[in-house]
XYZ file of C-alpha atoms in Angstrom:
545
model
C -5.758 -41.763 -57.215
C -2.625 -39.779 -58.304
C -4.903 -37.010 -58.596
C -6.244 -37.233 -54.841
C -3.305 -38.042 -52.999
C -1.738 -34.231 -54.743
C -5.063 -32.997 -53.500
C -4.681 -34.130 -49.564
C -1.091 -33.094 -49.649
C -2.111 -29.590 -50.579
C -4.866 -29.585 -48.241
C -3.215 -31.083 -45.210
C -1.150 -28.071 -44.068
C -4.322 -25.839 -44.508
C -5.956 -27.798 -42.547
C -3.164 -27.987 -39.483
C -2.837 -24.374 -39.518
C -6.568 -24.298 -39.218
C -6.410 -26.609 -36.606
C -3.614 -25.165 -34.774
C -5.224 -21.697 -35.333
C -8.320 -22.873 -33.168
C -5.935 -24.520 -30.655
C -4.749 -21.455 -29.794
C -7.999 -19.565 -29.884
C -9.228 -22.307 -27.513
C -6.129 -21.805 -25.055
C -6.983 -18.175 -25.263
C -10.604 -19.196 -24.271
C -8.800 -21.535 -21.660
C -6.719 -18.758 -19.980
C -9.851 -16.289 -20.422
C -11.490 -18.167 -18.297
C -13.015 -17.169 -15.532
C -11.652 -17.841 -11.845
C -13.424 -16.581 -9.889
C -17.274 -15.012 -9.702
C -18.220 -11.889 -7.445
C -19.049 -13.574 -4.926
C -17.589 -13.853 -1.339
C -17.705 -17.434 -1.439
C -15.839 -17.505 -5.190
C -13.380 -15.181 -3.744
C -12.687 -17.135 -0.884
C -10.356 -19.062 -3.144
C -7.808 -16.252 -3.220
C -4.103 -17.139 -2.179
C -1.388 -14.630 -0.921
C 0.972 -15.160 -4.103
C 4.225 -16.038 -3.357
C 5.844 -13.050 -5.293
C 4.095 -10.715 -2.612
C 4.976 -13.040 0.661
C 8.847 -12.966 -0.647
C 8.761 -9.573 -1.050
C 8.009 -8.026 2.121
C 8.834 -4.355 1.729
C 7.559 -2.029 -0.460
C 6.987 1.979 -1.044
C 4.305 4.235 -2.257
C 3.953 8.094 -2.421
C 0.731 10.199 -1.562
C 1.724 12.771 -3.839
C -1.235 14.870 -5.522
C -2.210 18.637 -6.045
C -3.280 18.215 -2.124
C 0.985 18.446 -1.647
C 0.576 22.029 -3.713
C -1.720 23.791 -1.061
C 0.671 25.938 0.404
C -1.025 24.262 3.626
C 0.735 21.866 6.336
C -2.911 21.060 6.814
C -2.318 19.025 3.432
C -3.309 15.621 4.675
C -7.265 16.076 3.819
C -6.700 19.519 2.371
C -9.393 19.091 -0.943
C -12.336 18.050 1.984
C -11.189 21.020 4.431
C -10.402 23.451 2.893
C -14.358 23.548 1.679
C -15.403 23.397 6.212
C -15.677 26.925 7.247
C -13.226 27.299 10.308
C -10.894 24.400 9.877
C -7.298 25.560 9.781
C -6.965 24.338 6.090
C -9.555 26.468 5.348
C -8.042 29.246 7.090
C -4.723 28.587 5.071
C -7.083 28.863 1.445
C -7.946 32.356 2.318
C -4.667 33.019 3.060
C -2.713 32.036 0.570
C -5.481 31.741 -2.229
C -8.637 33.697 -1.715
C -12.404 32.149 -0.745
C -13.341 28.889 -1.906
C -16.417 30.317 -3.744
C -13.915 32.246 -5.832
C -10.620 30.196 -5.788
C -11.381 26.142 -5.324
C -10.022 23.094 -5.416
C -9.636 22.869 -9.196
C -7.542 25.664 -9.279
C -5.301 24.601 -7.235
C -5.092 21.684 -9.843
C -4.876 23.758 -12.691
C -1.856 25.834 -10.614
C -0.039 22.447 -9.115
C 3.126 22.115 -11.635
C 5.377 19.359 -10.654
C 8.164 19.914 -13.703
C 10.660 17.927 -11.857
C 8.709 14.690 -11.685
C 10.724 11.513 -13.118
C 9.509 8.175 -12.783
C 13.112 6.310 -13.626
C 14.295 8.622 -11.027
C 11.658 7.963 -8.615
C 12.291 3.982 -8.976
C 15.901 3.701 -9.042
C 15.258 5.506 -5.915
C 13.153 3.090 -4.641
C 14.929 -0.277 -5.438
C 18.358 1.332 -4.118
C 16.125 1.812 -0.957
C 15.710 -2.379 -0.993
C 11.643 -2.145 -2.370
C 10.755 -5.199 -3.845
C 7.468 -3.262 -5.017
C 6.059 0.065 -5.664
C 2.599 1.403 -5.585
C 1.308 4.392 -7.302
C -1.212 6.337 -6.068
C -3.526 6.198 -8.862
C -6.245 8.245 -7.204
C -7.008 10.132 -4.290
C -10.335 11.162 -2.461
C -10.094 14.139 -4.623
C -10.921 12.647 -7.566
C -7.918 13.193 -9.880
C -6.686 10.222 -11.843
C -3.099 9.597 -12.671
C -3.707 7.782 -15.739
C -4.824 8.274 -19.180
C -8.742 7.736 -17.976
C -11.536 6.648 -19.869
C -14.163 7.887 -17.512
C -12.224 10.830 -15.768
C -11.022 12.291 -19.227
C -10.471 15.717 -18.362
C -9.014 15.758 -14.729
C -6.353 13.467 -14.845
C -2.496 14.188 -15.149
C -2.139 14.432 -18.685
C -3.841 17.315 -18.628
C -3.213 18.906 -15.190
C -0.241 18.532 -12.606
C 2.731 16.278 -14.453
C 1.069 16.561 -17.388
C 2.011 12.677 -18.032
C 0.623 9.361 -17.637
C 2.078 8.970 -13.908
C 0.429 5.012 -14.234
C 1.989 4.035 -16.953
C 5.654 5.802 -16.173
C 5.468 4.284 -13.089
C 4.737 0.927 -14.353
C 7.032 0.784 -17.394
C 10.209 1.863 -14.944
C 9.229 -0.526 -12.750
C 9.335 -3.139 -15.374
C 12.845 -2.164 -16.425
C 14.167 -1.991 -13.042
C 12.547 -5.476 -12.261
C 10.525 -4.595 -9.345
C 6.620 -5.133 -8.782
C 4.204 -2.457 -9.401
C 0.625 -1.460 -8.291
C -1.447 1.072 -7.280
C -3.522 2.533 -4.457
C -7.386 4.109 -4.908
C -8.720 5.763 -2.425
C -11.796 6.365 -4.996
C -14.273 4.339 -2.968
C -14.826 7.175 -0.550
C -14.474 10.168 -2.698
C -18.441 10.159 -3.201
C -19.269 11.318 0.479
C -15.482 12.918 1.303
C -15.856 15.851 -1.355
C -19.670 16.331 -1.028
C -18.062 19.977 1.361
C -17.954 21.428 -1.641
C -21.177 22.087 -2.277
C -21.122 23.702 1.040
C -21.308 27.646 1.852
C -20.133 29.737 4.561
C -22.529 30.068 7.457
C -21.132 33.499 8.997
C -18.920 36.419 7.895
C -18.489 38.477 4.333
C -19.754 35.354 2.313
C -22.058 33.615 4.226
C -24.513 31.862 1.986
C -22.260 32.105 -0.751
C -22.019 28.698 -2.341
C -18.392 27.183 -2.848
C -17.163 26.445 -6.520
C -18.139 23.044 -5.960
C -21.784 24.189 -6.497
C -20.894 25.220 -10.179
C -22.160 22.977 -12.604
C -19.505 23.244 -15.485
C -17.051 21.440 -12.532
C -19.143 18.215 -11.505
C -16.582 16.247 -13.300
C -14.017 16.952 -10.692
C -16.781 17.781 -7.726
C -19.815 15.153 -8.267
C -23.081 15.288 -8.381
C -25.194 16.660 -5.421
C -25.427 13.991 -2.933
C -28.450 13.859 -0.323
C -27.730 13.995 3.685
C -29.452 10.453 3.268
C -26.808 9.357 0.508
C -24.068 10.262 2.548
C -24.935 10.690 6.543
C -23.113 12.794 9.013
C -19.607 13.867 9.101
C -18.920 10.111 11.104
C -20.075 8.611 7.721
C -18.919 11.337 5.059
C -15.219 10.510 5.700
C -15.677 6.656 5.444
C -17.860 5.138 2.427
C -21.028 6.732 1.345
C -24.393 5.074 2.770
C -26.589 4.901 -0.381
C -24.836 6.715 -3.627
C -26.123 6.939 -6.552
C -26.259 3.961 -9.353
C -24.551 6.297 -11.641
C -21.565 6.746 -9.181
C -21.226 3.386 -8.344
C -21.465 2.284 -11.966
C -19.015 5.072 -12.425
C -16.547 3.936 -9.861
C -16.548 0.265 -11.091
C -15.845 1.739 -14.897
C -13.064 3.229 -13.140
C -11.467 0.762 -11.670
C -11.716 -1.369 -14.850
C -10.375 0.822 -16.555
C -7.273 0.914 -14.529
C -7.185 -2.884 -14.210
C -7.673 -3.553 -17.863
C -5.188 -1.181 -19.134
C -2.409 -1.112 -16.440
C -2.331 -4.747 -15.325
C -1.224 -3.623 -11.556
C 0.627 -6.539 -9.887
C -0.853 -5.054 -6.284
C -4.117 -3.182 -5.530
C -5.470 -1.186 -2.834
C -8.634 0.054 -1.961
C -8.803 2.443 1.336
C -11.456 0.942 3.150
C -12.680 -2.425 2.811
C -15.468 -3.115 -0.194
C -17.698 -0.299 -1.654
C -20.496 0.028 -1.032
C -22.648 0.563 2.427
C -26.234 -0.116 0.458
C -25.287 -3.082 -1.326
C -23.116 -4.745 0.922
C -19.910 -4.595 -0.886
C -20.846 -5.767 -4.364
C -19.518 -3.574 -6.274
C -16.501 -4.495 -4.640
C -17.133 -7.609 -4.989
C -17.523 -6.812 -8.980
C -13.917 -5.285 -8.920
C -12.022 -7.610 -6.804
C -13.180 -10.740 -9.376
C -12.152 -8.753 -12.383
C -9.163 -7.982 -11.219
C -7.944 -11.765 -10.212
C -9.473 -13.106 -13.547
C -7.216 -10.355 -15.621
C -4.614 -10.843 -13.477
C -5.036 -14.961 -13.630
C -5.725 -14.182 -17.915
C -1.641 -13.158 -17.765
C -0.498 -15.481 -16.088
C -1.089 -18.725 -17.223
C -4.294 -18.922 -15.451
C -3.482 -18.890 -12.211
C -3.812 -15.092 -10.437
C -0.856 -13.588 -9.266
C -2.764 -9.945 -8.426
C -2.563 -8.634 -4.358
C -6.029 -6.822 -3.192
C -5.620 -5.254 -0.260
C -8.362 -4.175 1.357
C -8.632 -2.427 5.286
C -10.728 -3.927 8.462
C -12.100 -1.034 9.778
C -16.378 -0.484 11.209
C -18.060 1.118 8.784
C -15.414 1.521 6.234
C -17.404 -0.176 3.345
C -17.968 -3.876 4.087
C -14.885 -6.460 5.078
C -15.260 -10.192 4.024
C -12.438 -12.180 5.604
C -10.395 -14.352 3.298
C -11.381 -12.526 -0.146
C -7.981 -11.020 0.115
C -4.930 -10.111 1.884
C -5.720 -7.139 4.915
C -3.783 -4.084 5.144
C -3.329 -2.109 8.831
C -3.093 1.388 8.468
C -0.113 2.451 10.961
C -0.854 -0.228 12.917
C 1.046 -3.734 13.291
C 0.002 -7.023 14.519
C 0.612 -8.034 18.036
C 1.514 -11.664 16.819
C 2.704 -13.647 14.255
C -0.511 -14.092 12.053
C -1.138 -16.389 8.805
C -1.467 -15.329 6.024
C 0.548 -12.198 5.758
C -0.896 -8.621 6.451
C 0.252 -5.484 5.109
C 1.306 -2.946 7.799
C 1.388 0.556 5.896
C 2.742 3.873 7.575
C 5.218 7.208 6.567
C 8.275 9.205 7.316
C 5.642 11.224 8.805
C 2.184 13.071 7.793
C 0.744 11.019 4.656
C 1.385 14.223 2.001
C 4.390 16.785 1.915
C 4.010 19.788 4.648
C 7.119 21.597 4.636
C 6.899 20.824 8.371
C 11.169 19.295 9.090
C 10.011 18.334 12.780
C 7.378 16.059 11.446
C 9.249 13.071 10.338
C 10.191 9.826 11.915
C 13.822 8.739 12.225
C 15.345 5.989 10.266
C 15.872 3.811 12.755
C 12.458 3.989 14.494
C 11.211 2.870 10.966
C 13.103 0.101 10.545
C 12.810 -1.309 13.727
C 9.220 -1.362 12.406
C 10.053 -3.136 9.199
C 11.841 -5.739 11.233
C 9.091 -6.158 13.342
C 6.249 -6.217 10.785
C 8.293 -8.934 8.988
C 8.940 -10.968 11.557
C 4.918 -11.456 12.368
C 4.960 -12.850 8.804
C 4.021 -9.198 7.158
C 4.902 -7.275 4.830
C 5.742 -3.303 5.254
C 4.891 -0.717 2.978
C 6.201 2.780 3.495
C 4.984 5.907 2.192
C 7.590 8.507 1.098
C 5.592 11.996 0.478
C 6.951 13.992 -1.996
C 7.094 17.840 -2.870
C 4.673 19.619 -4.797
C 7.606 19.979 -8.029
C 8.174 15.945 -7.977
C 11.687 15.776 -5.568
C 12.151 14.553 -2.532
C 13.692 16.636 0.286
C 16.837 15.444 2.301
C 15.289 13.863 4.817
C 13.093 11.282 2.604
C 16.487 11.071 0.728
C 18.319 10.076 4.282
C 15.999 7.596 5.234
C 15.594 6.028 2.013
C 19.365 5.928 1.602
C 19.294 4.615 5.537
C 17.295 1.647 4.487
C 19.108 0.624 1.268
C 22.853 0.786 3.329
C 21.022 -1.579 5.705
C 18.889 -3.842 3.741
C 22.058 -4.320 1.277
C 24.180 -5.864 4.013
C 20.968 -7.672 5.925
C 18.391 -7.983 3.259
C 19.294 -12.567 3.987
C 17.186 -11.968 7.061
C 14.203 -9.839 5.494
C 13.414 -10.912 1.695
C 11.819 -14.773 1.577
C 12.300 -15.198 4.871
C 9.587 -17.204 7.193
C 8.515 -16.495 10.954
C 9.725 -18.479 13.422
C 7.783 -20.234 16.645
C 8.445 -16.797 18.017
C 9.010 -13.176 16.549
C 10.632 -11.632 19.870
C 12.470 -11.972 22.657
C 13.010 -8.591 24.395
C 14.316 -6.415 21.855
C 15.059 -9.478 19.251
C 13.105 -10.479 16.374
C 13.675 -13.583 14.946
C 12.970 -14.789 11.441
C 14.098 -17.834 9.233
C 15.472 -19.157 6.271
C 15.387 -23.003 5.590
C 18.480 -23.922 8.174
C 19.059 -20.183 9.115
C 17.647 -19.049 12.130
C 18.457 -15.088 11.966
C 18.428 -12.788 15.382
C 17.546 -9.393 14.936
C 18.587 -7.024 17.811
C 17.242 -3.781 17.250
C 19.528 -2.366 20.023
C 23.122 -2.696 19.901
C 24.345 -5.407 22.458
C 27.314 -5.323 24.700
C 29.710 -8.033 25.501
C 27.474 -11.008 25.371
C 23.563 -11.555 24.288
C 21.729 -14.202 25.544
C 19.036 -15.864 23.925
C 16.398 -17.650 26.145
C 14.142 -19.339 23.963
C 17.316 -21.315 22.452
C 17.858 -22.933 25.666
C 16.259 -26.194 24.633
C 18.761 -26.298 21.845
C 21.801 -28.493 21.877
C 25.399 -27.730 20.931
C 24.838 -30.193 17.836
C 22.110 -28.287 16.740
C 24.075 -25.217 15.319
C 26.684 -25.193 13.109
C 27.785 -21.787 13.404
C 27.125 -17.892 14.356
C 28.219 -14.905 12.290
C 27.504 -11.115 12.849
C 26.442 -9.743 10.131
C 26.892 -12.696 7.407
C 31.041 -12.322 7.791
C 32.357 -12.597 11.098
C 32.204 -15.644 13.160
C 31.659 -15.252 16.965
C 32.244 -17.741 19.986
C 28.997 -18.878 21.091
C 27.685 -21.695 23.979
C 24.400 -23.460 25.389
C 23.519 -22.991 28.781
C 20.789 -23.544 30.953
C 19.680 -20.226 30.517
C 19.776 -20.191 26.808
C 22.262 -19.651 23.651
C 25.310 -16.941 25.208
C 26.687 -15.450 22.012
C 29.679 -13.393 22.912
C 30.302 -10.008 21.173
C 33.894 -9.324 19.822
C 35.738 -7.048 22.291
C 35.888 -4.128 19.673
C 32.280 -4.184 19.486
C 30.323 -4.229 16.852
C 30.315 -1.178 14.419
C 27.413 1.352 14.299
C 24.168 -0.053 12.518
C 20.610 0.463 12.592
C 19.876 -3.199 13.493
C 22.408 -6.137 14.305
C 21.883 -9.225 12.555
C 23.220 -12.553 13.996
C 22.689 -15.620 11.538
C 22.966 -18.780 13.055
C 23.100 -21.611 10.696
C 21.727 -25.128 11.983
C 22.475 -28.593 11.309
C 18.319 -29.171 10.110
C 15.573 -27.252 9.088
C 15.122 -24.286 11.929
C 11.425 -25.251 11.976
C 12.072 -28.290 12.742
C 13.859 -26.986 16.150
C 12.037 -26.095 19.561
C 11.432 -23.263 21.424
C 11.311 -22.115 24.932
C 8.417 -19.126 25.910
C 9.770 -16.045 26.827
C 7.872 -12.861 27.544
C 7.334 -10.825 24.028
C 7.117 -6.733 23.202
C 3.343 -5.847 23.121
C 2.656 -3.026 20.356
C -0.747 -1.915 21.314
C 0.300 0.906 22.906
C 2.324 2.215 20.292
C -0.815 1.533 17.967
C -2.916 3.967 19.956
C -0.012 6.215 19.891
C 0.280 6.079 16.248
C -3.717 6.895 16.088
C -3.618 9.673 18.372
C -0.364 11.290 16.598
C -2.036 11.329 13.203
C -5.623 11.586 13.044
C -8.222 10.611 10.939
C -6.329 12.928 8.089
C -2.275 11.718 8.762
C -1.636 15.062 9.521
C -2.174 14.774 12.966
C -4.493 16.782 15.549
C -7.834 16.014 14.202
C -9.598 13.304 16.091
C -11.657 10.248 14.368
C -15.415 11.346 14.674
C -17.534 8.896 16.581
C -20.652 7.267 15.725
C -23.909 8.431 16.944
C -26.287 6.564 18.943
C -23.800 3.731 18.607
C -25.003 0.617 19.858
């Protein structure tokens, strides 16, 4: 008995560790599970996380060997500069020779961006007020900027930075405490780069195939695609009709790769899903993957953003599968749940060009406005070719970090109200903080109409700014808040917080008449082109029914 009772002591803690040992492989099983299935009904599940609808701004750089092409046509330069006749064509012979001779990867191969720092690049960023940053992992030119599997030799350990841009990009983010992701543009890259394999028609080379023909380079410029696989030029620069199995098997190996071995907290494909012949399924094969590796981190619930683009033709949309991204577009009301509005300083990659950018002021006002429709703004920030940024990008990201520092209350967590605008106001919330965003500077008093079913006991007090506290009174047209007689100091937005004795939610609202933005969306369109460079014209559809 003596004998046995030694015996189960002994045994006993073997067998708890043992126990405790499958425990944990079993919560590892748990958290392994999976989510969600590729499916659009599966994926229908997905919710905006809250760490994304907090957030609301964030910035990204289209930075690439593109930026190197001595071109201000840089925008689409690795597609153009293969069309006989387009001016970034015209710029390759100039400033590199013929594009059977000189291509595309040498321009890779001669792209040295020495000054590149990522800590740089995101202490940048957060003193700009990001709450996230977004790498551009790959472009339509199919050069990775990771340490990948399936794209081993063109990728920017060996060419370009000659780092792993993911995964310097990712690790300062961590330090600095901001969100990271990254942006592929790979979908498309299968019909986009096909002008390669193209040859002059006229003129000292005609018939004289482009580099793109030469076999030793299909890593970097594919496989031969058929006119079938890839339709006209209306088709080429959106997603491929029917690729091949290899290159869609290829793309998804890709983009697992990425997910699997940079956990991105945000990803973006540019277009909706891939592919046109199998109605988005491979998509559908990347999106679940990357909210059940994403859910695997966190406790088992997904925390990942996909965001994915509404656009005809540009692979196949499925509403509700994830959050939407505009591209230099906004909505024209407030909308549930959040949207992603995404524009630039200017063209979407460095051209030299000073005239080209957008002021400071015309892009927050766009922030503002984004946020207040319950969306979130993301704003690209094109470097130069050697990694810095040139004084401009440096003025408006310094433009938005002054301003954000002092009014970031009104813009990070905040909530739309029954209304965005009124006039040249946007309005969004906080719990018992209704905040009033003029975009232009008012005079002595500003009047606020759709407070004018509000009561004197329904407002505890107004401050400019978060600091100085201004006489204010209810009339029948509406809440008169008057402006000290100094005025108000120079900003790029006024904020006016006006703190309430209950939830602001809970208060009313009176209609007024709200800023439309369509026309400023067509604007935006017609500015920039189907490249972001500007003067190049979406192509149409054929035959469109």
């Amino acid at each position: 008995m003596k004998f046995l009772k030694i015996l189960t002591l002994k045994i006993l803690p073997i067998v708890l560790i043992f126990g405790c040992a499958n425990m944990e492989k079993n919560k590892d099983k748990k958290t392994e599970k999976k989510l969600f299935e590729p499916t659009v009904a599966s994926l229908s599940q997905y919710e905006t996380p809250e760490w994304y609808s907090d957030a609301k701004f964030g910035i990204y750089c289209h930075w690439n060997a593109q930026s190197a092409s001595k071109s201000g046509n840089s925008g689409w330069y690795a597609r153009h500069m293969y069309q006989e006749g387009h001016p970034a064509y015209n710029d390759h012979l100039k400033n590199w020779g013929h594009p059977s001779e000189v291509g595309y990867k040498d321009i890779i191969q001669a792209w040295n961006p020495d000054k590149f720092d990522a800590s740089r690049w995101i202490k940048l960023f957060k003193d700009a007020g990001a709450k996230y940053v977004l790498t551009m992992a790959v472009h339509h030119d199919n050069f990775d900027f990771w340490d990948s599997k399936y794209q081993p030799r063109w990728n920017s350990l060996n060419y370009g930075p000659k780092v792993d841009v993911c995964k310097e990009m990712r690790d300062a983010c961590l330090k600095e405490g901001i969100r990271w992701g990254v942006r592929t543009h790979l979908g498309r890259t299968y019909s986009w780069f096909q002008t390669n394999k193209g040859a002059d028609k006229k003129g000292k080379y005609k018939g004289v195939p482009y580099d793109g023909n030469d076999p030793e380079y299909e890593d970097l410029y594919l496989e031969k695609a058929t006119p079938d696989q890839i339709g006209e030029e209306y088709n080429q620069i959106r997603h491929p009709l029917k690729p091949s199995q290899k290159w869609v098997d290829h793309w998804k190996n890709r983009m697992f790769d990425l997910i699997d071995n940079y956990h991105p907290d945000h990803m973006y494909f540019d277009g909706a899903l891939p592919f046109m012949n199998d109605k988005g399924q491979a998509g559908l094969d990347v999106v679940a993957h990357y909210y059940n590796h994403n859910a695997s981190r966190h406790n088992g619930k997904n925390q990942g953003v996909m965001v994915i683009k509404d656009i005809e033709d540009h692979g196949f949309f499925y509403d509700k599968i994830s959050s939407v991204v505009l591209e230099r577009t906004r909505e024209n009301n407030i909308v549930y749940p959040p949207k992603e509005t995404e524009n630039s300083t200017g063209p979407w990659f460095y051209t030299g060009n000073e005239t080209g950018y957008r002021t400071s002021k015309s892009l927050l006002d766009e922030m503002i406005d984004v946020v207040s429709k319950n969306c979130n703004f993301v704003l690209n920030v094109p470097p130069r070719p050697d990694g810095t940024f040139d004084n401009q990008s440096l003025k408006i990201l310094k433009d938005f970090g002054v301003w954000l520092r002092k009014n970031g209350k009104s813009i990070y967590s905040s909530q739309p109200w029954h209304t965005f605008s009124e006039g040249d106001i946007r309005f969004t919330t906080n719990k018992e903080n209704l905040y009033a965003i003029a975009l232009t500077k008012p005079s002595s008093k500003m009047l606020l109409q759709s407070l004018r079913s509000w009561k004197a006991e329904d407002i505890k007090s107004i401050q400019i700014g978060f600091d100085t506290p201004v006489d204010w009174r209810i009339t029948d047209e509406g809440l008169e808040i008057s402006i000290p007689e100094e005025g108000l100091e120079e900003e790029l937005a006024y904020v006016f917080e006006i703190t309430c004795t209950k939830l602001v939610s809970e208060l009313p609202y009176s209609k007024t008449e709200i800023q439309s933005i369509e026309d400023e969306n067509e604007k935006n369109k017609k500015k920039y082109g189907a490249d972001g460079n500007g003067g190049e014209a979406l192509p149409t559809r054929k035959n469109k029914e």
